[in-house]
mmCIF file with all atom_site columns, C-alpha atoms in Angstrom:
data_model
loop_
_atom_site.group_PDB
_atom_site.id
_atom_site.type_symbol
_atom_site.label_atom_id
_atom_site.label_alt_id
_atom_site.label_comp_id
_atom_site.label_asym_id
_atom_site.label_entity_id
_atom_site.label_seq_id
_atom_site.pdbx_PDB_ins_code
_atom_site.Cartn_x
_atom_site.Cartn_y
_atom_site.Cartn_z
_atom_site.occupancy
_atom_site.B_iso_or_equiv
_atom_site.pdbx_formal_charge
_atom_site.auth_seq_id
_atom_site.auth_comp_id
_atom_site.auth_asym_id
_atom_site.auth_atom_id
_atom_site.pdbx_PDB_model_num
ATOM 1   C CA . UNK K 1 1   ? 9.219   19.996  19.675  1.00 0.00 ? 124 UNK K CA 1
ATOM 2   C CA . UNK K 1 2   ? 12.088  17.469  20.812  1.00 0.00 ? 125 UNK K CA 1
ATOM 3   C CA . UNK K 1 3   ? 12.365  16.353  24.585  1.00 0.00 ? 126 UNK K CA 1
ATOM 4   C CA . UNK K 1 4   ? 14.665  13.457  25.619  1.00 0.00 ? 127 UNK K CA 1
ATOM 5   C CA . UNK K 1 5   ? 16.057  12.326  21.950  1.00 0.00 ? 128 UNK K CA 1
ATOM 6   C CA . UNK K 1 6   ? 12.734  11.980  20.444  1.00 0.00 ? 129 UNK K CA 1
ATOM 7   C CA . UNK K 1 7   ? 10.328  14.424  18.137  1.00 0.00 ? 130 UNK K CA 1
ATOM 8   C CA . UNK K 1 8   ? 6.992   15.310  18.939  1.00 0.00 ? 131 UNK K CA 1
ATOM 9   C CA . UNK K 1 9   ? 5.089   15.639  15.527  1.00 0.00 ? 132 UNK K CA 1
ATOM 10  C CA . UNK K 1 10  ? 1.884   17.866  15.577  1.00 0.00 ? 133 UNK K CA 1
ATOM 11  C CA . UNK K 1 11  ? -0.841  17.057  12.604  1.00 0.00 ? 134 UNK K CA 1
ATOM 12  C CA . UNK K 1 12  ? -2.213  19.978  11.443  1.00 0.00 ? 135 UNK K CA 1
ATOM 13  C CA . UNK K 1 13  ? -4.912  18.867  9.928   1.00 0.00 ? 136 UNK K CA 1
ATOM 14  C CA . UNK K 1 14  ? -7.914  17.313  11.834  1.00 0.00 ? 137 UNK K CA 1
ATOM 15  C CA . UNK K 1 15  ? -9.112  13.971  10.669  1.00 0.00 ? 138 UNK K CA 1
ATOM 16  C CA . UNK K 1 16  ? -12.696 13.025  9.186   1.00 0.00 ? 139 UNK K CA 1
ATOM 17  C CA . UNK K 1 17  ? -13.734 10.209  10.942  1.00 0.00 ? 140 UNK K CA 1
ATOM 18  C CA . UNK K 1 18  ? -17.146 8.005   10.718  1.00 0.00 ? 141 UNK K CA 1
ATOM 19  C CA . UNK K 1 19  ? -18.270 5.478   13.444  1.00 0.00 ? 142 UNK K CA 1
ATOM 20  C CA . UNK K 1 20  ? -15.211 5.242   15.594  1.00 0.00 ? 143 UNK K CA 1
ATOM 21  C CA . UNK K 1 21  ? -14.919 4.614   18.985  1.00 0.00 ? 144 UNK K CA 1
ATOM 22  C CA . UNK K 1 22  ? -12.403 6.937   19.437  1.00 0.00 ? 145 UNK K CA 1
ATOM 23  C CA . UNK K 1 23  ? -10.147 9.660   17.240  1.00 0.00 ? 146 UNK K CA 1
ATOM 24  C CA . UNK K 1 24  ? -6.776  9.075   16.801  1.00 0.00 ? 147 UNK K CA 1
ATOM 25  C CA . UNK K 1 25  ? -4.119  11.237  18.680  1.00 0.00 ? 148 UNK K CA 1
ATOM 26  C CA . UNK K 1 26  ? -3.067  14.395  16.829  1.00 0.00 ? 149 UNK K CA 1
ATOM 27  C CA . UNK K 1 27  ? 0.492   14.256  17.855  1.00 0.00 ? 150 UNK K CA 1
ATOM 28  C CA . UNK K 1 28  ? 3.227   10.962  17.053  1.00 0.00 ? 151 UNK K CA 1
ATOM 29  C CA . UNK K 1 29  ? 6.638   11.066  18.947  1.00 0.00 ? 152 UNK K CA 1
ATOM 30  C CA . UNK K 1 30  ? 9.645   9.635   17.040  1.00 0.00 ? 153 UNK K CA 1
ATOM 31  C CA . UNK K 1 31  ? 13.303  9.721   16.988  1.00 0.00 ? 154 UNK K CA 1
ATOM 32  C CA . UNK K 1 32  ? 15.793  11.641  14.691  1.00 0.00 ? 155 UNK K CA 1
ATOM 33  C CA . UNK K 1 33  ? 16.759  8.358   13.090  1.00 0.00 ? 156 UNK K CA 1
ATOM 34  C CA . UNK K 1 34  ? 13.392  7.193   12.486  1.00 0.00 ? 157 UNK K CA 1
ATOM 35  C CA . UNK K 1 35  ? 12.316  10.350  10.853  1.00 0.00 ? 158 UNK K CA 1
ATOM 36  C CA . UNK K 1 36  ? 15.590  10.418  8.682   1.00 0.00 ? 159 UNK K CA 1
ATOM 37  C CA . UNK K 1 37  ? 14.916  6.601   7.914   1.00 0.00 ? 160 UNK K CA 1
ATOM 38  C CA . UNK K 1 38  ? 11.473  7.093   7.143   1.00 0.00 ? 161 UNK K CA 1
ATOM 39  C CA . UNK K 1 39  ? 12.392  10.158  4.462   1.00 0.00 ? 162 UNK K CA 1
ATOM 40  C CA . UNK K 1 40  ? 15.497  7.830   3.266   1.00 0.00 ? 163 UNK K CA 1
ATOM 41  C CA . UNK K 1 41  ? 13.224  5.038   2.012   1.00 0.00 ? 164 UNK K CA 1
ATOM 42  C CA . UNK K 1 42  ? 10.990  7.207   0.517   1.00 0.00 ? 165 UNK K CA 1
ATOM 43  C CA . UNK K 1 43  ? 13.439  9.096   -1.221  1.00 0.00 ? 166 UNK K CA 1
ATOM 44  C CA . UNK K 1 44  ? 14.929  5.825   -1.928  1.00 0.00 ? 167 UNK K CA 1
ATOM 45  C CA . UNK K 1 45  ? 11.125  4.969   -3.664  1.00 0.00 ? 168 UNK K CA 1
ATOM 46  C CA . UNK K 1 46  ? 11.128  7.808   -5.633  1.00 0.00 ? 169 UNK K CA 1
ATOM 47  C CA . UNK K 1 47  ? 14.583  7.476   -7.621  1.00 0.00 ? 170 UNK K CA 1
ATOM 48  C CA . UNK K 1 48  ? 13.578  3.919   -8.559  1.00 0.00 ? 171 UNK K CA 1
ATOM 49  C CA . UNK K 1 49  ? 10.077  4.724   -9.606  1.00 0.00 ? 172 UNK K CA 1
ATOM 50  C CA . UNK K 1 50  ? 11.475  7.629   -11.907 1.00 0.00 ? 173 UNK K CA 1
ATOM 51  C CA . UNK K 1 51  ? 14.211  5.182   -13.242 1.00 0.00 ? 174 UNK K CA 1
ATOM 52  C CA . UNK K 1 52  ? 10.988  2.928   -13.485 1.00 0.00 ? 175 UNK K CA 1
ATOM 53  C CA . UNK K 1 53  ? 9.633   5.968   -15.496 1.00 0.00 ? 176 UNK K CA 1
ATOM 54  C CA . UNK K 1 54  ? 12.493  6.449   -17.719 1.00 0.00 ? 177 UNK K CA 1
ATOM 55  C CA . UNK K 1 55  ? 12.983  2.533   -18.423 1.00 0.00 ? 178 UNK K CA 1
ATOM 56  C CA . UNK K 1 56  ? 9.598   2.459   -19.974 1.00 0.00 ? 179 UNK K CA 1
ATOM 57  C CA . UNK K 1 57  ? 9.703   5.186   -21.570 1.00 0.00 ? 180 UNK K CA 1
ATOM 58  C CA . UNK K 1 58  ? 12.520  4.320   -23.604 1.00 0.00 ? 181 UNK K CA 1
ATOM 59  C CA . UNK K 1 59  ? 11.148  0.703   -24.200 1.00 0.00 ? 182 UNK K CA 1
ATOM 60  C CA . UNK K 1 60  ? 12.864  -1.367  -21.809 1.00 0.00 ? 183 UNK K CA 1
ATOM 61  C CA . UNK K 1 61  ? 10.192  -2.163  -19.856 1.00 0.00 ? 184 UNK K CA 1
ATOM 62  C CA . UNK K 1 62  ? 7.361   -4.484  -21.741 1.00 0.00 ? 185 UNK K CA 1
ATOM 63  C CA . UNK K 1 63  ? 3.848   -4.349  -21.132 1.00 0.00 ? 186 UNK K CA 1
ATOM 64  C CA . UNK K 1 64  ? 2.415   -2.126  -17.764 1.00 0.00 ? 187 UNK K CA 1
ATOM 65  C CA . UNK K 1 65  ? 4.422   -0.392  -15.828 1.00 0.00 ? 188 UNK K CA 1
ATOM 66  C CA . UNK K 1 66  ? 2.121   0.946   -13.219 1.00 0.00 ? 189 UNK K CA 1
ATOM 67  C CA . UNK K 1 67  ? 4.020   3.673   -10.893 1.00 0.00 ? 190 UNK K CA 1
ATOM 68  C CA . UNK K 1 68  ? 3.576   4.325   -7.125  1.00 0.00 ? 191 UNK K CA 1
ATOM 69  C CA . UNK K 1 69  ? 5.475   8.159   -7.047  1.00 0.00 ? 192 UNK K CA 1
ATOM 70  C CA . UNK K 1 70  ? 3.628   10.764  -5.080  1.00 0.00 ? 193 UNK K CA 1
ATOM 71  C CA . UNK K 1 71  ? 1.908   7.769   -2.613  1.00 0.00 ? 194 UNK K CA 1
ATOM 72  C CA . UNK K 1 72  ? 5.245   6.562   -0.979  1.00 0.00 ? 195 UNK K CA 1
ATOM 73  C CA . UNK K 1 73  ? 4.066   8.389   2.134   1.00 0.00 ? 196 UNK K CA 1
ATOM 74  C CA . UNK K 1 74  ? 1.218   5.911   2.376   1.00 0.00 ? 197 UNK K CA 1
ATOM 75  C CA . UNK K 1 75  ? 3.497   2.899   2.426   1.00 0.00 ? 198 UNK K CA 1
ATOM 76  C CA . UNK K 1 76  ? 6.525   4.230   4.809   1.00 0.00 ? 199 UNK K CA 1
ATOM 77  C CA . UNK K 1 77  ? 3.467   5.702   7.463   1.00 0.00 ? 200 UNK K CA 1
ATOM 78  C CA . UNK K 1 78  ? 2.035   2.200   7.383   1.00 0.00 ? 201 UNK K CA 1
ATOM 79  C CA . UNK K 1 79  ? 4.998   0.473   7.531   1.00 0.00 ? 202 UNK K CA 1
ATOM 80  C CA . UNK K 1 80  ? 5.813   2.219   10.552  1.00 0.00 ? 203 UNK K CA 1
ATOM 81  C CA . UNK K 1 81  ? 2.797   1.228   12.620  1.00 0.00 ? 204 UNK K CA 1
ATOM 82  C CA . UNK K 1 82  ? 3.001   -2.224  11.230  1.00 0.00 ? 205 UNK K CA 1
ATOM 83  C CA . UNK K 1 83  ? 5.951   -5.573  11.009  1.00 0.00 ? 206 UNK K CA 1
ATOM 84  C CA . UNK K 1 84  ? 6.275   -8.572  8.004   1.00 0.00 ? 207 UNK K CA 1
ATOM 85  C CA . UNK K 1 85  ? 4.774   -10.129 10.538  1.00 0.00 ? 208 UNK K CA 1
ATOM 86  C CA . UNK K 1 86  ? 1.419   -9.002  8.934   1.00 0.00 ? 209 UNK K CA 1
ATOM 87  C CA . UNK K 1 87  ? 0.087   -9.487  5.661   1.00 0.00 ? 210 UNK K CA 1
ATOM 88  C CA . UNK K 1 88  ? -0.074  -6.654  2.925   1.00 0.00 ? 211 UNK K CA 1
ATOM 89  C CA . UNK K 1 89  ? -1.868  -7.384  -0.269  1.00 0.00 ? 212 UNK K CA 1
ATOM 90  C CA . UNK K 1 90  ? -2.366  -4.259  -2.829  1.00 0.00 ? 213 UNK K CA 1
ATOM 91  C CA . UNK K 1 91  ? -2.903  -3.375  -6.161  1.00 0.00 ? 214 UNK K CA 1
ATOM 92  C CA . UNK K 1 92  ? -0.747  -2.800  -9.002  1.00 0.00 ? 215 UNK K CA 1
ATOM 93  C CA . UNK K 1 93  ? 0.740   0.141   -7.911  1.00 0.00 ? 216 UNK K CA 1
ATOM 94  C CA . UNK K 1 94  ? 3.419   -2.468  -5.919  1.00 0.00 ? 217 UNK K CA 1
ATOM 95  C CA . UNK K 1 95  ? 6.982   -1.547  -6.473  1.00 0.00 ? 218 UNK K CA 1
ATOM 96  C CA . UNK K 1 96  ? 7.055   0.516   -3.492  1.00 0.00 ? 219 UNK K CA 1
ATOM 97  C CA . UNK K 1 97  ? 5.876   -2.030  -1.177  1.00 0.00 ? 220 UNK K CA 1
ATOM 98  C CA . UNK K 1 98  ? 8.040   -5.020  -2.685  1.00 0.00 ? 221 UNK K CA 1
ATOM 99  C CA . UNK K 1 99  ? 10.962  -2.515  -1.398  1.00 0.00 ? 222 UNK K CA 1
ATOM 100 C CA . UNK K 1 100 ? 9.501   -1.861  1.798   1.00 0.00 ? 223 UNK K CA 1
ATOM 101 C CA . UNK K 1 101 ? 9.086   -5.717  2.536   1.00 0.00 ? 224 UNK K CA 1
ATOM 102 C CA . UNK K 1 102 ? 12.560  -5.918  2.368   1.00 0.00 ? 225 UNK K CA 1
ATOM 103 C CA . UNK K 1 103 ? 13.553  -6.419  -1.956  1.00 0.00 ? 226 UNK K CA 1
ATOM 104 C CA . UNK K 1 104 ? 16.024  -4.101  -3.176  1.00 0.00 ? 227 UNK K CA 1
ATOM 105 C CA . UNK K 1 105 ? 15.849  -1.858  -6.050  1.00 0.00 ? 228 UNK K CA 1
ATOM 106 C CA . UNK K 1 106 ? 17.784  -4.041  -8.237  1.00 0.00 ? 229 UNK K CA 1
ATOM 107 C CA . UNK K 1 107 ? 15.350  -7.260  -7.649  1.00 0.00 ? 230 UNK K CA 1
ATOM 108 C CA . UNK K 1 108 ? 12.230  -4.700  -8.429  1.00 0.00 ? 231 UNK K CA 1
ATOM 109 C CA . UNK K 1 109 ? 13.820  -3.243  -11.540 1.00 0.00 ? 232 UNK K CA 1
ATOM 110 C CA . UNK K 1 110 ? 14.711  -6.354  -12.516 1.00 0.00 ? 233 UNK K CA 1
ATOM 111 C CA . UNK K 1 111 ? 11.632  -8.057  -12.734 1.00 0.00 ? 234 UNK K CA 1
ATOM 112 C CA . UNK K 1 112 ? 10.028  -4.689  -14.487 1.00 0.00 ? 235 UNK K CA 1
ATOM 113 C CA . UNK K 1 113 ? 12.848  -5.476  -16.994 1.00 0.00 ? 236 UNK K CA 1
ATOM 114 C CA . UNK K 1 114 ? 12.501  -8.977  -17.445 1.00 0.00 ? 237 UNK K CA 1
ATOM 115 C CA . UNK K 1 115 ? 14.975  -10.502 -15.757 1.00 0.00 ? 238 UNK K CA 1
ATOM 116 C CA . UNK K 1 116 ? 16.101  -13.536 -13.466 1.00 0.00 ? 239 UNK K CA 1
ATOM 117 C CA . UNK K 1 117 ? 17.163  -11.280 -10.669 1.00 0.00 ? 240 UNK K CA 1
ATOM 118 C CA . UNK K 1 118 ? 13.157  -10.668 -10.245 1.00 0.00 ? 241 UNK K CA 1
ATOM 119 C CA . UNK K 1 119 ? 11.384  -11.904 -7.478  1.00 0.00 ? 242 UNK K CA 1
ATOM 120 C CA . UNK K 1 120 ? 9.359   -14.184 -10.223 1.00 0.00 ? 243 UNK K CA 1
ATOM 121 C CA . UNK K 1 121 ? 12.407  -14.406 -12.297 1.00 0.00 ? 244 UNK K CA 1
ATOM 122 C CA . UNK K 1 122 ? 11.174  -11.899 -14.858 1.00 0.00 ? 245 UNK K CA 1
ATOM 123 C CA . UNK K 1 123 ? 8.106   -13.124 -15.346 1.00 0.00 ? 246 UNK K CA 1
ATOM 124 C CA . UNK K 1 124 ? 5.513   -11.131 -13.332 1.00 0.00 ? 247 UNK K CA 1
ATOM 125 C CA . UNK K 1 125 ? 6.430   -7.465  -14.181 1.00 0.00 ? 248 UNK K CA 1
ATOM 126 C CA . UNK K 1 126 ? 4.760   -4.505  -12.704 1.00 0.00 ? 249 UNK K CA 1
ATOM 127 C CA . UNK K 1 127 ? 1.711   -5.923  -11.681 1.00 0.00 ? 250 UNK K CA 1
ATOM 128 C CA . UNK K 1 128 ? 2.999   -8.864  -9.734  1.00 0.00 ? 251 UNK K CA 1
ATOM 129 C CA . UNK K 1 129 ? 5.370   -8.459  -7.213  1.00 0.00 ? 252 UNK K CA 1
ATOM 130 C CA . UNK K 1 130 ? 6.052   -11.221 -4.219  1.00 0.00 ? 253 UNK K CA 1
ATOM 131 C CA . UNK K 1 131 ? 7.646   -11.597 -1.542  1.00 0.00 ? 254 UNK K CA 1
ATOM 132 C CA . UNK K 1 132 ? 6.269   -14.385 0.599   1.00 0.00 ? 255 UNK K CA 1
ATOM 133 C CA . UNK K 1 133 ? 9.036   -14.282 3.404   1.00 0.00 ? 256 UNK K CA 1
ATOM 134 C CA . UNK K 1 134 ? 8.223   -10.926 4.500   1.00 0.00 ? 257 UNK K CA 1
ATOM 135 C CA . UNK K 1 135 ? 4.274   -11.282 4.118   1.00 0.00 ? 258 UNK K CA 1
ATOM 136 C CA . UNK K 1 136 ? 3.624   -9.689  1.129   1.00 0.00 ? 259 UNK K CA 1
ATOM 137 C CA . UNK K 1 137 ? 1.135   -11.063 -1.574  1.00 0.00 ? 260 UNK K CA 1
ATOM 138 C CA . UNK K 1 138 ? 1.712   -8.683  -4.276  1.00 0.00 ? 261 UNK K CA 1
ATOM 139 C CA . UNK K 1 139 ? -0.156  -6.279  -6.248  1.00 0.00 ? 262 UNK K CA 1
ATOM 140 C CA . UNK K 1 140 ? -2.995  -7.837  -8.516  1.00 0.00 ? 263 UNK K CA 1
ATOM 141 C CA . UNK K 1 141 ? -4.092  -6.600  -12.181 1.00 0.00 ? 264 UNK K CA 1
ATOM 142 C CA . UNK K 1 142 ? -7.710  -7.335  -11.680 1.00 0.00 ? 265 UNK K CA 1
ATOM 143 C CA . UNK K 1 143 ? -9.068  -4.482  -9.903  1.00 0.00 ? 266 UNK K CA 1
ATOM 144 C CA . UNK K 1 144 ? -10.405 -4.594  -6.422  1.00 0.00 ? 267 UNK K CA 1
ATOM 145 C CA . UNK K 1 145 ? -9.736  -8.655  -6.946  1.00 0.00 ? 268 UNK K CA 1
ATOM 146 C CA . UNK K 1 146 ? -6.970  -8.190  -4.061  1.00 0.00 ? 269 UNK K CA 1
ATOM 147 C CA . UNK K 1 147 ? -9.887  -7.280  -0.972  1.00 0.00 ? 270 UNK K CA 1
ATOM 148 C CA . UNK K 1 148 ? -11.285 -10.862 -0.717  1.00 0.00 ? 271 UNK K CA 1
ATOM 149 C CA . UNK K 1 149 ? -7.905  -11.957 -0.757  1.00 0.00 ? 272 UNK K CA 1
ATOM 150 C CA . UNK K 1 150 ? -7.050  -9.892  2.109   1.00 0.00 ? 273 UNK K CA 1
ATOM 151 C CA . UNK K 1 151 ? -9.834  -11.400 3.732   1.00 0.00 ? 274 UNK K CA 1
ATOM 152 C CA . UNK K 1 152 ? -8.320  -14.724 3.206   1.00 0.00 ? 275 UNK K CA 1
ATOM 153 C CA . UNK K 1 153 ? -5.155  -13.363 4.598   1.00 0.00 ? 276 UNK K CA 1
ATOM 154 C CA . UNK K 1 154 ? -6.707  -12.249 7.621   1.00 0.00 ? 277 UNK K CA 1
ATOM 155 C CA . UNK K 1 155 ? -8.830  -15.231 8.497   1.00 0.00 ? 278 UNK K CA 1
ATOM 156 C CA . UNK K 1 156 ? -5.217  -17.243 8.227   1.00 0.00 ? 279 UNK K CA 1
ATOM 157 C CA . UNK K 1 157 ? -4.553  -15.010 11.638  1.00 0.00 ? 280 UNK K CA 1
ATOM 158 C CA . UNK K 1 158 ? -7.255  -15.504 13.304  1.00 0.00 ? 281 UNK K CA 1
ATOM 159 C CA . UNK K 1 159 ? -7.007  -19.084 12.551  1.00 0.00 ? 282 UNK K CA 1
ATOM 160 C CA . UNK K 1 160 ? -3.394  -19.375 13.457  1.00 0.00 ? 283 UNK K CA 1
ATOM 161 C CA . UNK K 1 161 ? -3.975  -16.668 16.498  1.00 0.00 ? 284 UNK K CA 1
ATOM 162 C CA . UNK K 1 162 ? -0.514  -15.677 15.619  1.00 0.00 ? 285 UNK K CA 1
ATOM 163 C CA . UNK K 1 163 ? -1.326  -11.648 16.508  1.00 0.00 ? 286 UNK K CA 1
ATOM 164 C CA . UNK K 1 164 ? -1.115  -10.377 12.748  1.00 0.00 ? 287 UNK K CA 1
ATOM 165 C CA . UNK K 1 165 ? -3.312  -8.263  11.103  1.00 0.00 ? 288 UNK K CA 1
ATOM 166 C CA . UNK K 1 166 ? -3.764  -7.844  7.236   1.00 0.00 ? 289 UNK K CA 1
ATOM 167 C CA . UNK K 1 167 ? -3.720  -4.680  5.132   1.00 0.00 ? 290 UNK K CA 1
ATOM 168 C CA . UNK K 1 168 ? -5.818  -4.753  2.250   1.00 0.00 ? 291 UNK K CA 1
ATOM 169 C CA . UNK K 1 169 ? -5.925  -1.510  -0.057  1.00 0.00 ? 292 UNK K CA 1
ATOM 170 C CA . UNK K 1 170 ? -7.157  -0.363  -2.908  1.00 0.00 ? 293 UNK K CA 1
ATOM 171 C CA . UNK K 1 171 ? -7.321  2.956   -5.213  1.00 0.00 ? 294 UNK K CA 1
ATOM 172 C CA . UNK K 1 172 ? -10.939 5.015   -5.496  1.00 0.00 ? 295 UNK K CA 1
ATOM 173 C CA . UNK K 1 173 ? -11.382 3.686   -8.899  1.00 0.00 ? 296 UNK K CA 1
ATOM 174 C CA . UNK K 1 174 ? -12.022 0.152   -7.292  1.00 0.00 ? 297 UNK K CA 1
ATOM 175 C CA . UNK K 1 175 ? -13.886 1.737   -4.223  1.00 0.00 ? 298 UNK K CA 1
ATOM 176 C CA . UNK K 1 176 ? -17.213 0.980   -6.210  1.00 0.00 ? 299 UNK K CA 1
ATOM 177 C CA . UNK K 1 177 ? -16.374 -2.638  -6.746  1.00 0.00 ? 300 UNK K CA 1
ATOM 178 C CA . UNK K 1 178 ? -18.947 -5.133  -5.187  1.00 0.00 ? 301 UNK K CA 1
ATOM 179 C CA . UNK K 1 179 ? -16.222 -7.493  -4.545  1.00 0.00 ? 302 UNK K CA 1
ATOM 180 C CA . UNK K 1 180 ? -14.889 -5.071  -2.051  1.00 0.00 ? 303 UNK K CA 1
ATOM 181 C CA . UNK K 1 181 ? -18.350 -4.592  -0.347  1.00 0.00 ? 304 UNK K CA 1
ATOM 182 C CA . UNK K 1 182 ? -18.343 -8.558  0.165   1.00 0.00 ? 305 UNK K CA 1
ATOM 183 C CA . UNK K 1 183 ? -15.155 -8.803  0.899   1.00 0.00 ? 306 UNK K CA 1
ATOM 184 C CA . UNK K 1 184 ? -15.836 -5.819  4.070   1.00 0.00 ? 307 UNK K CA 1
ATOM 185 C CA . UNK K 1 185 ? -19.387 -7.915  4.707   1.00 0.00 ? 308 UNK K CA 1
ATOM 186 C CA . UNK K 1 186 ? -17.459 -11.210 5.516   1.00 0.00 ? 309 UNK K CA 1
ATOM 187 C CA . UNK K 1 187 ? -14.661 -9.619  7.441   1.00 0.00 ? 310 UNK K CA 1
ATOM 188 C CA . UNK K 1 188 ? -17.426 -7.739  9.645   1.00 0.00 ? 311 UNK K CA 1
ATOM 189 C CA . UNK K 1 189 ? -19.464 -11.248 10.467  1.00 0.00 ? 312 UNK K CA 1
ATOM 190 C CA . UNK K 1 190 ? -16.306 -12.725 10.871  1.00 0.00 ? 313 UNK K CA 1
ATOM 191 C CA . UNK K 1 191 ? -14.405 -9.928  13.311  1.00 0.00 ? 314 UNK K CA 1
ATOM 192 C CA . UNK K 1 192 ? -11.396 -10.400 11.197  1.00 0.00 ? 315 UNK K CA 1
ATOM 193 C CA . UNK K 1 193 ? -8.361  -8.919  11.880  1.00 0.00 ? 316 UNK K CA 1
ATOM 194 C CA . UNK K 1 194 ? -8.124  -7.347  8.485   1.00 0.00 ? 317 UNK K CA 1
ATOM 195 C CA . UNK K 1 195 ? -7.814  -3.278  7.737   1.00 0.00 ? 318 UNK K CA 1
ATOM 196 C CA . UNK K 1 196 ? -8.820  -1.862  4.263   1.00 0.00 ? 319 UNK K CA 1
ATOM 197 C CA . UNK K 1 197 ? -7.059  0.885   3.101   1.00 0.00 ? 320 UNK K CA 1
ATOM 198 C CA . UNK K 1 198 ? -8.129  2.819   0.024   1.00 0.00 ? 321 UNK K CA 1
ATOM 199 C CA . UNK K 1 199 ? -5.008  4.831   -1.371  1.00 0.00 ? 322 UNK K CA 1
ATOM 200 C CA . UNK K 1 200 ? -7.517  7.940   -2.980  1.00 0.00 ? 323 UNK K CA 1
ATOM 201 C CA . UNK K 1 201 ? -5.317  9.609   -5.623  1.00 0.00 ? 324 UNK K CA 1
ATOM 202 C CA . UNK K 1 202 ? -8.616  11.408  -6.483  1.00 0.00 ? 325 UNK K CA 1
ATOM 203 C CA . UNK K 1 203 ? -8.269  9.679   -10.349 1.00 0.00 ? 326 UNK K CA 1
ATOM 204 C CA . UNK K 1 204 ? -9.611  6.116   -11.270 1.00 0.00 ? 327 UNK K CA 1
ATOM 205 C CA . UNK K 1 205 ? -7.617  5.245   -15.004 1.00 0.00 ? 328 UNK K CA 1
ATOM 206 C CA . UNK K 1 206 ? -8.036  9.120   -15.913 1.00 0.00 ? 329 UNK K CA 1
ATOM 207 C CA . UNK K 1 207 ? -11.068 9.427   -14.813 1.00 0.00 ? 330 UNK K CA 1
ATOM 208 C CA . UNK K 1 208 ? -11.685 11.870  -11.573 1.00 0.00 ? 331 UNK K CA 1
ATOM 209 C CA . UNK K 1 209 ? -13.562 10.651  -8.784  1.00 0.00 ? 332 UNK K CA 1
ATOM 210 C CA . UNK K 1 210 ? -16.318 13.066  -8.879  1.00 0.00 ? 333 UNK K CA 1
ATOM 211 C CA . UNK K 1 211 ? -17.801 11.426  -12.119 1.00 0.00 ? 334 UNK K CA 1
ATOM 212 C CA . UNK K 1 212 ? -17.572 7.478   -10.964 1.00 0.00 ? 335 UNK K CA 1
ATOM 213 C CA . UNK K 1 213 ? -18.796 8.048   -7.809  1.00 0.00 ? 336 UNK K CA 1
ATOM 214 C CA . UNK K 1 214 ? -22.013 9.126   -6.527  1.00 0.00 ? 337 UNK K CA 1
ATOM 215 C CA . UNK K 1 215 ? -20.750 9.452   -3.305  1.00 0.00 ? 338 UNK K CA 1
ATOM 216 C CA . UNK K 1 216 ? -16.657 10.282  -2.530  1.00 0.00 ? 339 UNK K CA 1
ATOM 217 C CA . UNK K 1 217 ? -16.769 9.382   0.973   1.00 0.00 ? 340 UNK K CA 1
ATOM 218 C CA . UNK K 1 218 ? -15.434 6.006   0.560   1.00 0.00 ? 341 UNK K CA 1
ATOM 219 C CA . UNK K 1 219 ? -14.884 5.647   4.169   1.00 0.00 ? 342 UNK K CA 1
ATOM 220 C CA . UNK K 1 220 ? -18.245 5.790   4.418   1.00 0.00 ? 343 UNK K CA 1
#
């Protein structure tokens, strides 16, 4: 449904919610460019993590190469609601946000390849992209290790009172980690301006949810 140059976007699908205040609206109005800019970026995601892909594949890439294709969505919607104003810290699935904070597909393949044109000159890799200027403190290889962080991250705006929020996420196969469960503890006493977000690709390291976790509601 369009009225007046924008797009009115009806979700199909209801959302599962636990302990809110309030549901969120089932409709989002945007503009033709925003919805073409939005599907350019993740389109834009998607070549580079195949090239990603391919560049391991073939050897050029040492050590992980830990791909983000299929969760793009995730970043692009969040990005959209968000600005570098806030803080996003994630896990090693991070080429896709080191583009989205503003790096360019060379600088990401770069560093995957070893090279000064990386945003740590080569030396990170996969696992740790960086881009301080636009907010974002990487991906981490230790898993769930980036949720106290995150806390950290938020408590720097509430200190500073500078309006930003932080994003912390986090697959399922970290959901059980009691690091996280701290991490959410502290930001709770606290009233922290911090949002966790666990990116639930229903697999943690090959193994399906169902059979790490006693309970799948991770929201919960």
């Amino acid at each position: 449904m369009m009225s007046s140059g924008t797009v009115t976007v009806q979700l199909d699908k209801p959302y599962e919610t636990f302990k809110l205040e309030s549901e969120p609206p089932m409709t989002a109005e945007v503009t033709r460019d925003e919805l073409l800019g939005y599907y350019s970026l993740m389109y834009r995601m998607r070549r580079m993590e195949i090239s990603a892909d391919t560049l391991y594949k073939a050897k050029h890439v040492k050590g992980f190469c830990h791909l983000y294709d299929g969760q793009e969505a995730i970043c692009v919607g969040m990005e959209a609601g968000a600005t570098w104003g806030d803080s996003v810290i994630t896990s090693y699935r991070d080429h896709a946000w080191q583009l989205s904070r503003g790096d360019t597909v060379t600088g990401v393949l770069c560093e995957l390849l070893g090279k000064q044109g990386g945003c740590a000159k080569g030396k990170g890799g996969s696992m740790h992209m960086y881009k301080a200027d636009a907010n974002f403190f990487g991906g981490n290889g230790i898993v769930g290790a980036q949720c106290p962080i995150g806390s950290g991250l938020a408590f720097s705006h509430q200190y500073k009172q500078d309006g930003g929020v932080a994003f912390a996420l986090y697959g399922d196969g970290a959901a059980n980690q009691g690091q996280i469960f701290e991490a959410a503890n502290m930001a709770a006493l606290q009233k922290l301006p911090l949002i966790f977000v666990c990116e639930n690709n229903q697999y943690g390291m090959g193994t399906a949810k169902g059979r790490g976790s006693a309970d799948t509601r991770y929201y919960a």
